[in-house]
Amino acid sequence: MDSIKDQVQKQFLQSGRGYRKSHIHAKGEDLIWLTEEISNRLEDPILALDIATGTGHTAFALTQSARRVVGLDLTPHMLEIAEEEADRQNIPPITWVQGDAENLPFPDRFFDIVTCRIAAHHFPEPIQAFSEACRVLIPGGLFILIDNYAPDAPSAEALLNQIEKRRDPSHFHVPSQKSWCQMLYSSGFSSVHTARTWETPILMPDWFQRAQTPKEDQSWILETLRQAPQHDRDELGFQDTDTPRLMWKKAMWIGQR
């Protein structure tokens, strides 16, 4: 699995700054929903952790909910960008830690909140990462996971992951909504539920640019989509227009320790 994690670091060393200004990552409405869920469920949380924090947008949002926030990422370059952006936006102080979500460098029962947003599909062992999140939470603490999920149809799930991997070699797997829930249940949480689902339109030129996808791979992805069965194209919301687009299914899951 180390080669996969090396690929993750290599990819985000190249493309990290594209995520700094990405509307989906920086300003998604799900950041508001996340802080609302925390406010509704916890009274005065002290310590929050965002795993695979990337360029820090979720950690920034957590400063509205917790007294202290830690942002952890595997890639030092991403943490450098996060720190720069926090300074630029005058975000309250955040502790940045380089580390692996599948082996968290924190003691048991330490955090009130752990979050992971639009990142777990890069994890080679997501159950291990979720188990680590559960381990470092206090009893009653919350783990909030936000990510894409695949259609239930196996052929559409396979197509989605095929084009995602071709676009971004650090991608590992996007499972179905049911599979995400099963993984969370397998990780030790006392309760798990899907708090919200929604869809996000993806403009493919922007999507390619963010990952710095080579032109030949962009062409391969578009042609693969055009040649796919109609029902799979429909499941992925593929529109083959002057600006091709997809429609990604997303959800927020909440696990309680």
XYZ file of C-alpha atoms in Angstrom:
257
model
C 0.000 0.000 0.000
C 3.001 2.318 0.396
C 3.254 2.663 -3.393
C -0.351 3.913 -3.458
C 0.406 6.478 -0.763
C 3.546 7.517 -2.625
C 1.336 8.094 -5.666
C -1.028 10.210 -3.566
C 1.850 12.420 -2.407
C 3.229 12.691 -5.944
C -0.149 13.641 -7.394
C -0.910 16.344 -4.835
C 2.610 17.744 -4.989
C 1.825 18.449 -8.653
C -1.812 19.514 -8.384
C -2.213 20.800 -4.820
C -2.663 24.470 -5.692
C -5.592 23.591 -7.948
C -7.547 22.543 -4.864
C -6.848 25.830 -3.076
C -9.337 27.689 -5.298
C -11.610 24.795 -6.271
C -15.203 25.924 -5.637
C -16.254 22.371 -4.715
C -13.538 22.116 -2.066
C -13.348 25.716 -0.857
C -16.973 26.856 -0.873
C -19.245 23.845 -1.082
C -22.530 24.238 0.774
C -21.675 21.028 2.596
C -19.234 23.021 4.753
C -22.227 24.906 6.148
C -24.160 21.663 6.642
C -21.177 20.157 8.460
C -20.978 22.986 11.007
C -24.764 22.889 11.443
C -24.653 19.166 12.258
C -21.961 19.775 14.872
C -23.906 22.653 16.418
C -27.064 20.534 16.607
C -25.349 17.511 18.158
C -22.522 18.710 20.411
C -22.383 21.398 23.068
C -19.139 23.410 23.101
C -16.767 20.866 21.511
C -13.164 21.498 22.501
C -10.968 19.665 20.002
C -11.583 18.789 16.341
C -9.471 16.876 13.819
C -9.760 17.002 10.028
C -8.027 14.038 8.409
C -6.687 14.266 4.843
C -7.244 17.996 5.219
C -5.678 18.856 1.865
C -5.584 22.624 1.461
C -7.440 23.036 4.733
C -10.940 24.190 3.794
C -12.725 21.808 6.169
C -10.331 22.659 8.987
C -11.099 26.337 8.391
C -14.825 25.621 8.779
C -14.220 23.641 11.974
C -12.776 26.742 13.663
C -16.400 27.944 13.859
C -17.358 24.850 15.864
C -14.448 23.842 18.113
C -12.047 25.718 20.358
C -8.992 24.035 18.829
C -8.573 22.445 15.407
C -5.952 20.066 14.027
C -5.539 19.479 10.280
C -3.683 16.316 9.239
C -2.497 15.362 5.765
C -0.109 12.840 4.233
C 1.423 15.424 1.884
C 3.570 18.216 3.393
C 3.044 20.390 0.303
C -0.724 20.430 0.905
C -0.178 21.518 4.500
C 2.073 24.349 3.322
C -0.721 25.575 1.039
C -3.267 25.210 3.843
C -1.146 27.274 6.198
C -0.633 29.977 3.552
C -4.370 30.135 2.863
C -5.227 30.240 6.573
C -2.907 33.215 6.989
C -4.391 34.928 3.938
C -7.943 34.501 5.256
C -7.061 35.364 8.873
C -8.366 31.993 10.059
C -7.978 31.340 13.807
C -4.853 29.294 14.625
C -4.876 25.674 13.420
C -2.295 23.007 14.272
C -1.042 21.348 11.063
C 0.290 17.784 11.319
C 1.858 15.625 8.635
C 0.573 12.090 9.062
C -1.333 9.105 7.736
C -5.112 8.851 8.238
C -4.702 5.081 8.546
C -2.263 5.431 11.465
C -3.169 8.585 13.381
C -0.428 9.978 15.663
C -2.843 10.774 18.504
C -3.901 9.022 21.721
C -7.206 7.230 22.257
C -10.287 9.263 23.196
C -8.718 12.614 22.383
C -11.033 14.506 19.971
C -14.668 15.591 20.170
C -14.999 15.689 16.385
C -13.195 14.027 13.469
C -14.008 14.936 9.874
C -12.982 13.620 6.471
C -14.301 15.488 3.429
C -13.878 14.506 -0.245
C -10.760 12.494 0.565
C -11.559 8.932 1.673
C -11.822 7.705 -1.928
C -8.011 8.066 -1.981
C -7.528 5.711 0.992
C -6.265 2.203 0.172
C -7.664 0.957 3.519
C -10.683 3.131 4.367
C -11.921 0.862 7.159
C -8.531 1.232 8.852
C -8.800 5.033 8.566
C -12.353 5.036 9.925
C -11.332 2.736 12.776
C -8.551 5.169 13.638
C -11.068 8.026 13.610
C -13.259 6.054 16.011
C -10.281 5.267 18.255
C -9.269 8.904 18.747
C -12.823 10.107 19.453
C -14.139 10.554 22.968
C -17.254 8.500 23.856
C -20.162 10.262 22.195
C -17.840 12.055 19.767
C -18.746 12.480 16.098
C -17.082 11.340 12.896
C -18.430 13.212 9.861
C -17.611 11.752 6.458
C -18.418 13.593 3.234
C -17.615 11.992 -0.099
C -18.851 10.934 -3.503
C -20.706 7.660 -3.827
C -21.160 5.386 -6.812
C -24.443 4.311 -8.382
C -25.790 0.952 -7.217
C -25.385 -0.551 -10.698
C -22.023 -2.415 -10.705
C -21.274 -1.436 -14.307
C -21.757 2.267 -13.546
C -19.632 1.965 -10.392
C -16.879 0.340 -12.437
C -17.072 3.046 -15.119
C -16.930 5.847 -12.548
C -13.823 4.420 -10.905
C -12.205 3.676 -14.254
C -12.423 7.278 -15.419
C -11.546 8.670 -11.968
C -8.368 6.584 -11.862
C -7.413 7.654 -15.379
C -7.978 11.320 -14.491
C -6.110 11.111 -11.147
C -3.774 8.159 -10.489
C -4.029 8.756 -6.717
C -7.738 7.839 -6.795
C -8.417 4.500 -5.114
C -12.147 3.714 -5.104
C -15.589 5.303 -4.780
C -18.071 2.680 -3.497
C -21.850 2.777 -3.318
C -23.691 4.628 -0.567
C -24.553 1.313 1.084
C -20.892 0.234 1.026
C -19.739 3.445 2.704
C -22.252 2.789 5.502
C -21.106 -0.807 5.864
C -17.484 0.301 6.176
C -18.409 2.785 8.906
C -20.348 0.123 10.827
C -17.315 -2.155 10.530
C -15.102 0.530 12.086
C -16.533 0.464 15.602
C -19.065 3.309 15.674
C -22.082 2.768 17.921
C -24.394 4.402 15.382
C -24.128 5.397 11.728
C -26.587 7.253 9.560
C -26.740 9.143 6.288
C -27.452 12.751 7.224
C -27.843 14.136 3.718
C -27.466 13.284 0.017
C -27.178 15.636 -2.947
C -25.762 15.954 -6.437
C -22.980 18.224 -7.683
C -22.487 19.110 -11.368
C -18.913 18.590 -12.546
C -17.650 20.645 -15.489
C -15.133 18.293 -17.006
C -12.591 20.897 -18.241
C -12.302 22.250 -14.681
C -12.210 18.694 -13.312
C -9.320 17.822 -15.626
C -7.460 21.050 -14.886
C -7.646 20.555 -11.115
C -5.897 17.167 -11.391
C -3.600 18.305 -14.231
C -4.830 15.388 -16.325
C -2.751 14.942 -19.514
C -4.576 15.702 -22.786
C -4.366 12.107 -24.001
C -6.020 10.895 -20.806
C -8.729 13.532 -21.127
C -9.477 12.276 -24.643
C -9.526 8.663 -23.453
C -11.997 9.474 -20.668
C -14.359 11.338 -22.989
C -14.261 8.577 -25.581
C -14.785 5.896 -22.916
C -17.878 7.745 -21.705
C -19.191 8.173 -25.242
C -18.804 4.447 -25.913
C -20.344 3.341 -22.590
C -23.879 1.929 -22.423
C -26.548 4.614 -22.225
C -27.753 3.525 -18.777
C -24.234 3.913 -17.352
C -23.845 7.347 -18.949
C -27.189 8.316 -17.437
C -26.143 7.069 -13.984
C -23.071 9.318 -14.118
C -25.067 12.250 -15.492
C -22.789 12.519 -18.533
C -23.722 15.344 -20.911
C -21.627 15.445 -24.074
C -21.963 19.156 -24.875
C -19.469 21.880 -25.807
C -18.556 21.826 -22.102
C -18.933 18.150 -21.152
C -20.184 17.544 -17.650
C -20.921 14.838 -15.124
C -23.215 14.740 -12.104
C -21.550 13.360 -8.957
C -23.631 11.862 -6.175
C -22.486 12.966 -2.710
C -23.459 12.234 0.872
C -22.722 13.128 4.461
C -22.509 10.234 6.911
C -22.262 10.602 10.670
C -20.787 7.971 12.946
C -20.954 8.322 16.713
C -18.410 6.741 19.047
